[in-house]
């Protein structure tokens, strides 16, 4: 039994509500300890930007991306708030290159690395960081070290070969799968990112083949599969209120070692599907804001220095 199991209250192995306050601190302390020792993997959602994105005019939710895309090409009302459908509409009406240019424009302003990104970059035993948004803040935070490789999911719409992803060195040059496997740290961006090469999985069509193959893990890089084995995940700034988000989280964490932990700012905002997903995937929801969590992570890291 893992130490995270022992930190959980009785009956919390398949949680349906956030952990009680009495158990929260122990669960978070255990999760932080696992991050520091490399036995847990941070999984970042757009909420991890904690206002920094909005400050530079970059969207920090799928709904905000949909709104930004609508400023280029207005989609029909029935799909107007769905990022994946709006992107598909633009691709069909205006061409794929137009969609890529629109996304690059939307994410053109660099999002500065925040305290959470810098705290994670300072953890020298982390084998992997999963970052599911399109910004480059985590890449910026990692610029202080040179022992990492970034792997980004790529759309097959613009590819001629059998390719699911590309890997990049800290300087932005493309590297091989062997280079990625040998790196002490992998930054995994499953949906792509604006830097260094404007890779975006965002339209419905981008995911057709991915979702067909993802259950047998073909789109997941081998080194990601290897690094998640025996480790748990700590979900930071994530929501699971769309089937696409739930599918990716489930498949990326597949065959890892739960239970996992998810920080939830507002537990009352969780949908029924989100609560069911958390329970099914053995993800323990903890009511804590990212600022508090980051402060505790920094304190725990400093105590070991």
Tab-separated table of C-alpha atoms in Angstrom, residues 26-219:
chain	number	residue	atom	x	y	z
A	26	UNK	CA	-1.955	15.119	4.942
A	27	UNK	CA	-3.006	14.279	1.386
A	28	UNK	CA	-1.357	17.408	-0.034
A	29	UNK	CA	1.818	16.865	1.996
A	30	UNK	CA	2.052	13.315	0.685
A	31	UNK	CA	1.472	14.439	-2.902
A	32	UNK	CA	4.165	17.102	-2.557
A	33	UNK	CA	6.574	14.573	-1.109
A	34	UNK	CA	5.975	12.314	-4.084
A	35	UNK	CA	6.575	15.169	-6.514
A	36	UNK	CA	9.847	16.090	-4.829
A	37	UNK	CA	11.095	12.506	-4.933
A	38	UNK	CA	9.949	11.923	-8.505
A	39	UNK	CA	7.237	9.415	-7.612
A	40	UNK	CA	4.396	11.621	-8.826
A	41	UNK	CA	3.924	13.513	-12.074
A	42	UNK	CA	2.354	16.979	-12.290
A	43	UNK	CA	-0.472	17.226	-14.819
A	44	UNK	CA	-1.170	20.868	-15.669
A	45	UNK	CA	-4.376	22.257	-17.108
A	46	UNK	CA	-5.015	25.819	-18.313
A	47	UNK	CA	-6.002	26.822	-14.791
A	48	UNK	CA	-2.339	26.474	-13.798
A	49	UNK	CA	-1.716	29.832	-15.464
A	50	UNK	CA	-3.533	31.457	-12.525
A	51	UNK	CA	-4.403	34.753	-14.213
A	52	UNK	CA	-1.060	35.226	-15.957
A	53	UNK	CA	-2.585	34.325	-19.329
A	54	UNK	CA	-5.414	36.819	-19.079
A	55	UNK	CA	-2.912	39.519	-18.096
A	56	UNK	CA	-1.237	39.217	-21.504
A	57	UNK	CA	-4.429	38.608	-23.452
A	58	UNK	CA	-4.086	34.836	-23.858
A	59	UNK	CA	-7.118	32.576	-23.270
A	60	UNK	CA	-6.962	30.117	-20.391
A	61	UNK	CA	-9.913	27.832	-21.093
A	62	UNK	CA	-11.404	26.027	-24.094
A	63	UNK	CA	-14.379	28.389	-23.966
A	64	UNK	CA	-12.063	31.410	-24.137
A	65	UNK	CA	-10.247	29.930	-27.141
A	66	UNK	CA	-13.610	29.392	-28.841
A	67	UNK	CA	-14.478	33.044	-28.248
A	68	UNK	CA	-11.109	34.141	-29.649
A	69	UNK	CA	-11.506	31.968	-32.749
A	70	UNK	CA	-14.957	33.428	-33.339
A	71	UNK	CA	-13.350	36.837	-33.727
A	72	UNK	CA	-11.633	35.526	-36.858
A	73	UNK	CA	-14.525	33.491	-38.253
A	74	UNK	CA	-17.942	33.510	-36.628
A	75	UNK	CA	-19.193	29.966	-36.147
A	76	UNK	CA	-22.871	28.958	-36.033
A	77	UNK	CA	-24.574	29.580	-32.722
A	78	UNK	CA	-25.067	25.923	-31.847
A	79	UNK	CA	-21.280	25.305	-31.741
A	80	UNK	CA	-20.008	28.794	-30.930
A	81	UNK	CA	-18.783	28.001	-27.414
A	82	UNK	CA	-17.145	24.652	-28.237
A	83	UNK	CA	-13.447	25.113	-29.034
A	84	UNK	CA	-13.058	21.861	-30.946
A	85	UNK	CA	-16.127	22.436	-33.099
A	86	UNK	CA	-15.298	26.074	-33.836
A	87	UNK	CA	-11.786	25.066	-34.869
A	88	UNK	CA	-13.237	22.373	-37.133
A	89	UNK	CA	-15.585	24.919	-38.707
A	90	UNK	CA	-12.667	27.244	-39.487
A	91	UNK	CA	-10.595	24.414	-40.908
A	92	UNK	CA	-13.418	23.348	-43.212
A	93	UNK	CA	-14.372	26.852	-44.312
A	94	UNK	CA	-11.003	28.608	-44.381
A	95	UNK	CA	-8.308	25.854	-44.633
A	96	UNK	CA	-6.043	24.266	-42.035
A	97	UNK	CA	-3.317	26.871	-42.454
A	98	UNK	CA	-5.796	29.582	-41.548
A	99	UNK	CA	-6.657	27.745	-38.330
A	100	UNK	CA	-2.969	27.376	-37.442
A	101	UNK	CA	-2.389	31.073	-38.122
A	102	UNK	CA	-5.397	31.994	-35.968
A	103	UNK	CA	-4.197	29.831	-33.075
A	104	UNK	CA	-0.669	31.217	-33.362
A	105	UNK	CA	-2.078	34.739	-33.224
A	106	UNK	CA	-4.248	33.938	-30.206
A	107	UNK	CA	-1.258	32.532	-28.290
A	108	UNK	CA	1.330	34.951	-29.698
A	109	UNK	CA	1.895	36.861	-26.462
A	110	UNK	CA	4.284	34.859	-24.253
A	111	UNK	CA	2.714	33.846	-20.956
A	112	UNK	CA	5.293	34.420	-18.203
A	113	UNK	CA	6.193	31.456	-16.041
A	114	UNK	CA	4.407	31.662	-12.721
A	115	UNK	CA	5.444	30.564	-9.257
A	116	UNK	CA	4.027	27.074	-9.815
A	117	UNK	CA	5.955	26.611	-13.069
A	118	UNK	CA	9.190	27.760	-11.426
A	119	UNK	CA	8.628	25.518	-8.408
A	120	UNK	CA	8.132	22.494	-10.652
A	121	UNK	CA	11.176	23.396	-12.748
A	122	UNK	CA	13.268	23.329	-9.565
A	123	UNK	CA	12.392	19.680	-8.838
A	124	UNK	CA	15.422	17.833	-10.180
A	125	UNK	CA	13.996	14.331	-9.658
A	126	UNK	CA	10.835	14.774	-11.708
A	127	UNK	CA	10.832	12.414	-14.713
A	128	UNK	CA	7.984	14.150	-16.528
A	129	UNK	CA	5.637	17.127	-16.522
A	130	UNK	CA	2.377	16.901	-18.468
A	131	UNK	CA	1.093	20.285	-19.649
A	132	UNK	CA	-2.161	20.235	-21.598
A	133	UNK	CA	-2.415	23.881	-22.674
A	134	UNK	CA	-0.999	25.658	-25.723
A	135	UNK	CA	1.172	28.290	-23.992
A	136	UNK	CA	4.924	28.211	-23.394
A	137	UNK	CA	5.088	29.141	-19.695
A	138	UNK	CA	6.414	25.756	-18.530
A	139	UNK	CA	9.039	25.789	-21.291
A	140	UNK	CA	10.122	29.250	-20.128
A	141	UNK	CA	10.450	28.059	-16.526
A	142	UNK	CA	12.604	25.124	-17.632
A	143	UNK	CA	14.998	27.427	-19.495
A	144	UNK	CA	17.142	27.584	-16.343
A	145	UNK	CA	18.133	23.953	-16.898
A	146	UNK	CA	19.205	22.042	-19.987
A	147	UNK	CA	18.431	18.420	-19.154
A	148	UNK	CA	14.960	18.171	-20.676
A	149	UNK	CA	13.172	17.448	-23.926
A	150	UNK	CA	9.701	18.606	-24.918
A	151	UNK	CA	7.337	16.215	-26.710
A	152	UNK	CA	4.336	17.711	-28.481
A	153	UNK	CA	1.366	16.025	-30.063
A	154	UNK	CA	0.992	16.980	-33.736
A	155	UNK	CA	-1.948	16.929	-36.094
A	156	UNK	CA	-1.778	14.439	-38.907
A	157	UNK	CA	-3.608	16.912	-41.157
A	158	UNK	CA	-0.296	18.444	-42.254
A	159	UNK	CA	1.834	15.300	-42.046
A	160	UNK	CA	2.660	12.793	-44.769
A	161	UNK	CA	4.121	10.079	-42.538
A	162	UNK	CA	2.840	7.930	-39.698
A	163	UNK	CA	3.565	10.405	-36.931
A	164	UNK	CA	1.765	11.292	-33.720
A	165	UNK	CA	4.246	13.626	-32.039
A	166	UNK	CA	7.526	15.520	-32.382
A	167	UNK	CA	10.271	16.139	-29.823
A	168	UNK	CA	12.232	19.347	-29.281
A	169	UNK	CA	15.377	20.344	-27.427
A	170	UNK	CA	15.369	23.330	-25.041
A	171	UNK	CA	16.634	25.517	-27.883
A	172	UNK	CA	13.711	24.535	-30.096
A	173	UNK	CA	15.471	22.223	-32.542
A	174	UNK	CA	13.824	18.909	-33.320
A	175	UNK	CA	15.365	15.800	-31.739
A	176	UNK	CA	14.832	12.055	-32.024
A	177	UNK	CA	12.775	9.648	-29.966
A	178	UNK	CA	16.038	8.283	-28.578
A	179	UNK	CA	17.010	11.773	-27.403
A	180	UNK	CA	13.645	12.147	-25.706
A	181	UNK	CA	13.968	8.778	-24.015
A	182	UNK	CA	17.429	9.624	-22.703
A	183	UNK	CA	16.484	13.010	-21.232
A	184	UNK	CA	16.177	13.116	-17.430
A	185	UNK	CA	12.991	15.189	-17.767
A	186	UNK	CA	10.272	15.167	-20.422
A	187	UNK	CA	7.820	18.032	-20.820
A	188	UNK	CA	4.840	16.386	-22.515
A	189	UNK	CA	2.388	18.653	-24.359
A	190	UNK	CA	-0.176	16.197	-25.767
A	191	UNK	CA	-2.196	18.858	-27.589
A	192	UNK	CA	0.822	20.738	-28.955
A	193	UNK	CA	1.874	24.316	-28.231
A	194	UNK	CA	2.538	27.621	-29.920
A	195	UNK	CA	6.300	27.294	-29.366
A	196	UNK	CA	8.612	26.234	-30.799
A	197	UNK	CA	6.796	25.026	-33.941
A	198	UNK	CA	3.093	26.022	-33.802
A	199	UNK	CA	1.738	22.515	-33.327
A	200	UNK	CA	-1.961	22.502	-32.474
A	201	UNK	CA	-4.369	19.643	-31.911
A	202	UNK	CA	-7.568	21.635	-31.631
A	203	UNK	CA	-10.101	20.741	-34.354
A	204	UNK	CA	-12.425	17.770	-34.094
A	205	UNK	CA	-10.685	16.226	-37.109
A	206	UNK	CA	-7.321	16.368	-35.306
A	207	UNK	CA	-8.654	13.876	-32.798
A	208	UNK	CA	-10.424	11.410	-35.092
A	209	UNK	CA	-7.424	9.135	-35.579
A	210	UNK	CA	-6.011	9.906	-32.142
A	211	UNK	CA	-9.169	8.809	-30.361
A	212	UNK	CA	-9.392	5.737	-32.568
A	213	UNK	CA	-5.890	4.674	-31.575
A	214	UNK	CA	-5.476	6.102	-28.097
A	215	UNK	CA	-7.064	3.160	-26.307
A	216	UNK	CA	-4.174	0.992	-27.534
A	217	UNK	CA	-1.828	3.875	-26.697
A	218	UNK	CA	-0.360	4.355	-30.201
A	219	UNK	CA	-0.381	8.191	-29.954
